[in-house]
Short mmCIF file of C-alpha atoms in Angstrom, two decimals:
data_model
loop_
_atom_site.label_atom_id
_atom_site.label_comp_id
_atom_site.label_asym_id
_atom_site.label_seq_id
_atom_site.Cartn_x
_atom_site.Cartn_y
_atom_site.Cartn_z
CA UNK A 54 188.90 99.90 170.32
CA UNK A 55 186.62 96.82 171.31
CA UNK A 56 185.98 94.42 168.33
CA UNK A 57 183.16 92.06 168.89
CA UNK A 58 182.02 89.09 166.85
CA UNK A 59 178.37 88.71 166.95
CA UNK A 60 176.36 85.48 165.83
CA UNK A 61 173.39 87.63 165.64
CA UNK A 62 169.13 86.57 164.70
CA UNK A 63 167.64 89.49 163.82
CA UNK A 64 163.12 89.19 163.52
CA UNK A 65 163.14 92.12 160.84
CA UNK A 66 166.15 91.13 158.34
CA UNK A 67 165.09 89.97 154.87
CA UNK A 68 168.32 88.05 154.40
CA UNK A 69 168.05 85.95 157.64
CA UNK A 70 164.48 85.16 157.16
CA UNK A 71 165.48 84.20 153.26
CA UNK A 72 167.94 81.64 154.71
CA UNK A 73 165.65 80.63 157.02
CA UNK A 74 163.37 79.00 154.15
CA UNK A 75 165.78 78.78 151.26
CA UNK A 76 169.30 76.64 151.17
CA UNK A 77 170.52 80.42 150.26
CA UNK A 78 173.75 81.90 151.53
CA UNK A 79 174.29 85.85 151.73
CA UNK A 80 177.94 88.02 152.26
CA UNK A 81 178.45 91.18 151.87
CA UNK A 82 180.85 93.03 149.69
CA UNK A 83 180.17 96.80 150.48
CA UNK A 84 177.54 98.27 152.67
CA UNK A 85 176.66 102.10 153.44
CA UNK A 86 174.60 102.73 156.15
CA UNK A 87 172.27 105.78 155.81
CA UNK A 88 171.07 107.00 158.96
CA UNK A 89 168.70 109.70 157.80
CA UNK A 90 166.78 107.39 155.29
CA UNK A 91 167.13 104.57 158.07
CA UNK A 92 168.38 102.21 155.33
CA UNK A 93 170.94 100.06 154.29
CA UNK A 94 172.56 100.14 151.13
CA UNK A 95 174.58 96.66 150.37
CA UNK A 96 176.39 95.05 147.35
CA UNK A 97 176.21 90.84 148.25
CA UNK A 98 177.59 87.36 146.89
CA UNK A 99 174.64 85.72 147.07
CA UNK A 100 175.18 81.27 147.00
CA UNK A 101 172.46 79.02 146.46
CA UNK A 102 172.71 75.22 147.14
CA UNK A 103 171.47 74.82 143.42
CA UNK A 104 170.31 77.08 140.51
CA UNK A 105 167.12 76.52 141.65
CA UNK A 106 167.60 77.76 144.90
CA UNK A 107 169.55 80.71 143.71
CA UNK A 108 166.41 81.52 142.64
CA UNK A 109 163.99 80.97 145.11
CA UNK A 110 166.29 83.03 147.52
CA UNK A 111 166.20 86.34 144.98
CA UNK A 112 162.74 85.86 144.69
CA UNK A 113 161.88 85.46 148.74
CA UNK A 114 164.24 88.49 149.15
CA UNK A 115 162.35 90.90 146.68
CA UNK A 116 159.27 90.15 148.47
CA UNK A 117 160.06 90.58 152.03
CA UNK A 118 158.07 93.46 153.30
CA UNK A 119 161.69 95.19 154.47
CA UNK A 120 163.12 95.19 151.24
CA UNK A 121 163.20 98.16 149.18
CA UNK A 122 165.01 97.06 146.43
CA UNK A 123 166.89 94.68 145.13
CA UNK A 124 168.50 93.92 141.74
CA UNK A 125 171.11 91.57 139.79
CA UNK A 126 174.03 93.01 139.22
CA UNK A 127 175.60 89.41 137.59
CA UNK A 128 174.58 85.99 137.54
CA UNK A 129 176.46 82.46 136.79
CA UNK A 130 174.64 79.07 137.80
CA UNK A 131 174.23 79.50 141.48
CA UNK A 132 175.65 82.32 142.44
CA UNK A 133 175.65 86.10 141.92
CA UNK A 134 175.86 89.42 142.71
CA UNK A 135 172.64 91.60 143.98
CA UNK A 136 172.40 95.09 145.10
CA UNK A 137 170.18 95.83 148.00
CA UNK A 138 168.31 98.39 150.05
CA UNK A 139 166.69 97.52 152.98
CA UNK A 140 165.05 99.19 155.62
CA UNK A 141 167.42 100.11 159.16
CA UNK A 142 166.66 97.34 161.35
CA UNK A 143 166.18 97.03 165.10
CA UNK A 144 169.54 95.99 165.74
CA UNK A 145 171.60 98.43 163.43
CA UNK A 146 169.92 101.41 164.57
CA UNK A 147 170.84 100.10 168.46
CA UNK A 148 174.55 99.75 167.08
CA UNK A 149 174.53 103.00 165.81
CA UNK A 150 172.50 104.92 168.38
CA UNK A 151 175.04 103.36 171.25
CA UNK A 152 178.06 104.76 169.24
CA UNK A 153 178.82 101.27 167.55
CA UNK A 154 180.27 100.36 164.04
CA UNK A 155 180.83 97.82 161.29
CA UNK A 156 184.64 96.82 161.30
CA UNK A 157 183.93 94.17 158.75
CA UNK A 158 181.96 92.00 156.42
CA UNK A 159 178.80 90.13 157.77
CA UNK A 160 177.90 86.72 156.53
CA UNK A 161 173.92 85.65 156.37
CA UNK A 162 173.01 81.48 156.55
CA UNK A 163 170.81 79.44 158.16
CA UNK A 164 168.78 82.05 159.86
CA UNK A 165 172.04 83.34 161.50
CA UNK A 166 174.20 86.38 160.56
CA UNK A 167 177.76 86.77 161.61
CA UNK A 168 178.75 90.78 162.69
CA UNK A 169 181.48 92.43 163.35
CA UNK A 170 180.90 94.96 165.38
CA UNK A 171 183.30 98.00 167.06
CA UNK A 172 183.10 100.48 170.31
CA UNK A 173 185.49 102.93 171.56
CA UNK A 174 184.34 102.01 174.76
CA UNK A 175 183.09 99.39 177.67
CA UNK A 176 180.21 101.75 178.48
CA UNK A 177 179.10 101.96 174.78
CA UNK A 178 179.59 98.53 174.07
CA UNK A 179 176.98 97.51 177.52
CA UNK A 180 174.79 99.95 176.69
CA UNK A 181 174.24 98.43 173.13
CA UNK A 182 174.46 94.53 173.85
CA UNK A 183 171.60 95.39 177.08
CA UNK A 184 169.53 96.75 174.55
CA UNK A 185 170.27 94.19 171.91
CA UNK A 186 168.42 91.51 173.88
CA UNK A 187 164.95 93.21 174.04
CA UNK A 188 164.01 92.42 169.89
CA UNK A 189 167.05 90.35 168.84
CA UNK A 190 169.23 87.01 169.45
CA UNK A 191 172.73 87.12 169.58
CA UNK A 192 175.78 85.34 171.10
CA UNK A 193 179.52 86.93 171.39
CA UNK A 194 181.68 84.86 169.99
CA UNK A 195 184.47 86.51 170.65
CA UNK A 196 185.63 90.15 171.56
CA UNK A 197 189.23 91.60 171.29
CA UNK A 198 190.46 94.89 172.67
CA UNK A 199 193.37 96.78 170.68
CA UNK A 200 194.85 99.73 172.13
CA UNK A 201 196.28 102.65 170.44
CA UNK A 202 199.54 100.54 169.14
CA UNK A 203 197.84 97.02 168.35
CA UNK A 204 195.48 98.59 166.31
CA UNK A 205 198.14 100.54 164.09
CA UNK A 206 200.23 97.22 163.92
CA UNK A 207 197.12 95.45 162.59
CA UNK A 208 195.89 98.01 159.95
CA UNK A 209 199.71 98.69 159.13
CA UNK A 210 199.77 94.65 158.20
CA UNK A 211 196.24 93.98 157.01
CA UNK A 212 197.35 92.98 153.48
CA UNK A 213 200.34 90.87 154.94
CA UNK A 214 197.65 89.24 156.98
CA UNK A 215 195.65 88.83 153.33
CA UNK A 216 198.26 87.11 151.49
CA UNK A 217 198.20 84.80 154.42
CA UNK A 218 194.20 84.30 154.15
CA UNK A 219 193.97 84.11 150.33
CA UNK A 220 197.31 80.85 150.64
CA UNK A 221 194.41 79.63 152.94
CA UNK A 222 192.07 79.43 150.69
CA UNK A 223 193.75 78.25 148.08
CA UNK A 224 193.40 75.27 149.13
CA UNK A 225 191.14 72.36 147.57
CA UNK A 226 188.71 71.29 150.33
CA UNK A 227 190.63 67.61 149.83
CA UNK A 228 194.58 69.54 150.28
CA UNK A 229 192.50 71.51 153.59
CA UNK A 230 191.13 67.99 155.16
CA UNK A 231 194.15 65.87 154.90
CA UNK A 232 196.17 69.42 155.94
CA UNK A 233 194.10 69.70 158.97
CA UNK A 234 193.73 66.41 159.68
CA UNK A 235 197.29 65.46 159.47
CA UNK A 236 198.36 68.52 161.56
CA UNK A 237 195.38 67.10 164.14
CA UNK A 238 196.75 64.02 164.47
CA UNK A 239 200.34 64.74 164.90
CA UNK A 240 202.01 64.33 162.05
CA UNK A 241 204.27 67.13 162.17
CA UNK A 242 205.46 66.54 165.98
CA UNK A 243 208.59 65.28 166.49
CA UNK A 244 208.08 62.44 166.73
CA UNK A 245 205.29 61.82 164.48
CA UNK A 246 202.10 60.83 166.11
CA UNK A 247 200.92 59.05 162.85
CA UNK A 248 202.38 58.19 159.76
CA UNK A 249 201.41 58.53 155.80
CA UNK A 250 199.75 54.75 156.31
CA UNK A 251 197.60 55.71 158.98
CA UNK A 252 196.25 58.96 157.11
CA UNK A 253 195.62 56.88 153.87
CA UNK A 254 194.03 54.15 156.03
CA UNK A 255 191.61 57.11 157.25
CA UNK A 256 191.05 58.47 154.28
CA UNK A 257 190.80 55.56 152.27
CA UNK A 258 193.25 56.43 149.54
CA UNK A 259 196.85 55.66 148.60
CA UNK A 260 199.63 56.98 150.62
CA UNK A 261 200.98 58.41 147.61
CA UNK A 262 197.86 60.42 147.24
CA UNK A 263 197.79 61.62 150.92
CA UNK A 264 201.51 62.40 150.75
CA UNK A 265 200.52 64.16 146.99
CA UNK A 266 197.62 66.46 149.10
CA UNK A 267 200.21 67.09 152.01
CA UNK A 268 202.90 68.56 149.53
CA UNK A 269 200.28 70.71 147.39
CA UNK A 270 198.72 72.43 150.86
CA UNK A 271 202.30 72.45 152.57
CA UNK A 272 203.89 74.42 148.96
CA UNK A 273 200.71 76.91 149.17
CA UNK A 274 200.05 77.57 152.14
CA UNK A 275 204.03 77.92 153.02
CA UNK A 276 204.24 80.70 149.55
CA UNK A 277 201.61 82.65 151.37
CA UNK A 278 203.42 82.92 154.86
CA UNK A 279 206.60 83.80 152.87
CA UNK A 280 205.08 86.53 150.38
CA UNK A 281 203.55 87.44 153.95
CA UNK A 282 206.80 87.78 155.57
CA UNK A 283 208.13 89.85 152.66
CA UNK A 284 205.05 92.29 152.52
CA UNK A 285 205.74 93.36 156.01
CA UNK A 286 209.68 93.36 155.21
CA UNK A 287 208.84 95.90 153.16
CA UNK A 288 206.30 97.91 154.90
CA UNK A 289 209.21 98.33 157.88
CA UNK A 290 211.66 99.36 155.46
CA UNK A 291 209.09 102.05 153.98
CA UNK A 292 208.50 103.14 157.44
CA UNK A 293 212.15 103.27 159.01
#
């Protein structure tokens, strides 16, 4: 299986063109394809930079000529959940037609939509990206191939790999920047690159309150690698 991820600008999507004129931010939560109506049928988070914009976005959406329907499904301040139908666009009927699929969620801001995209093949996967180009933007920005035992390993671990992403983020986006930052600058070499003074200095805080944001995003994310480790403890024993 080849696994590509697309940054993709599609001329006939409601939700790009949305973006493109609202501070509006679109992911999907379930999606069904339906070839013969050439729709697609989507459940979304949709974020707006304010109430206001929330709005805007829904209302942009329900007019675009492509859209067939759409509807609240729940609303709170600036964000909620819609239920869509648009009409099959250029680029998923070329995925489909060249034997691609959707391996994953796709995220819509700023005019741009992230894919993930699969083929069971090279000659599938050329085919489709060749014919990509003629109506639509896109860039690869990245592509991994799993073979027959990879792939099993990864689905067999998917909700280790979860457990992992949902420590991640966890995270306050203060605990993630002095995490990342720290970890940049080589504070957990041996020996340290910088020191609890130099990361206060930066951030302009106490180093009490850098070494408070270390501990908090060092306890989480370190309970989500173990409950990790013991998810796929488990699955081996279940499989043995």
């Amino acid at each position: 299986m080849i696994d590509l991820d697309i940054d993709m600008r599609q001329y006939d999507c409601p939700f790009i063109d949305t973006t493109d004129d609202v501070e509006i931010a679109f992911s999907a939560v379930q999606w069904q394809l339906d070839t013969d109506d050439e729709q697609l049928e989507t459940r979304l988070i949709a974020r707006g930079e304010s109430t206001g914009a929330l709005e805007d976005g829904l209302h942009a959406l329900r007019d675009h000529p492509n859209m067939r329907e759409c509807y609240i499904l729940s609303k709170r301040e600036n964000v909620a959940e819609i239920g869509t139908t648009i009409e099959e666009t250029n680029a998923m009927r070329t995925i489909q037609r060249n034997g691609g699929y959707i391996t994953g969620p796709f995220h819509i801001e700023d005019g741009h939509e992230r894919w993930h995209v699969g083929f069971d093949d090279d000659a599938d996967e050329d085919h489709a990206l060749a014919e990509l180009e003629r109506h639509n933007d896109y860039t690869v920005a990245d592509r991994d191939q799993f073979g027959p035992t990879e792939l099993f390993d990864l689905l067999e671990n998917s909700d280790s790999a979860l457990r992992l992403l949902e420590g991640c983020r966890s995270l306050t986006e203060t605990e993630r920047e002095t995490f990342e930052t720290a970890a940049r600058e080589g504070y957990y070499e041996t020996p340290r690159a910088t020191t609890l003074e130099e990361l206060s200095n930066h951030f302009d805080v106490s180093k009490t309150a850098v070494s408070m944001n270390l501990r908090r995003s060092e306890r989480k994310v370190l309970q989500a690698a173990l409950s990790a480790l013991e998810n796929m403890d488990e699955t081996v024993t279940q499989t043995r």
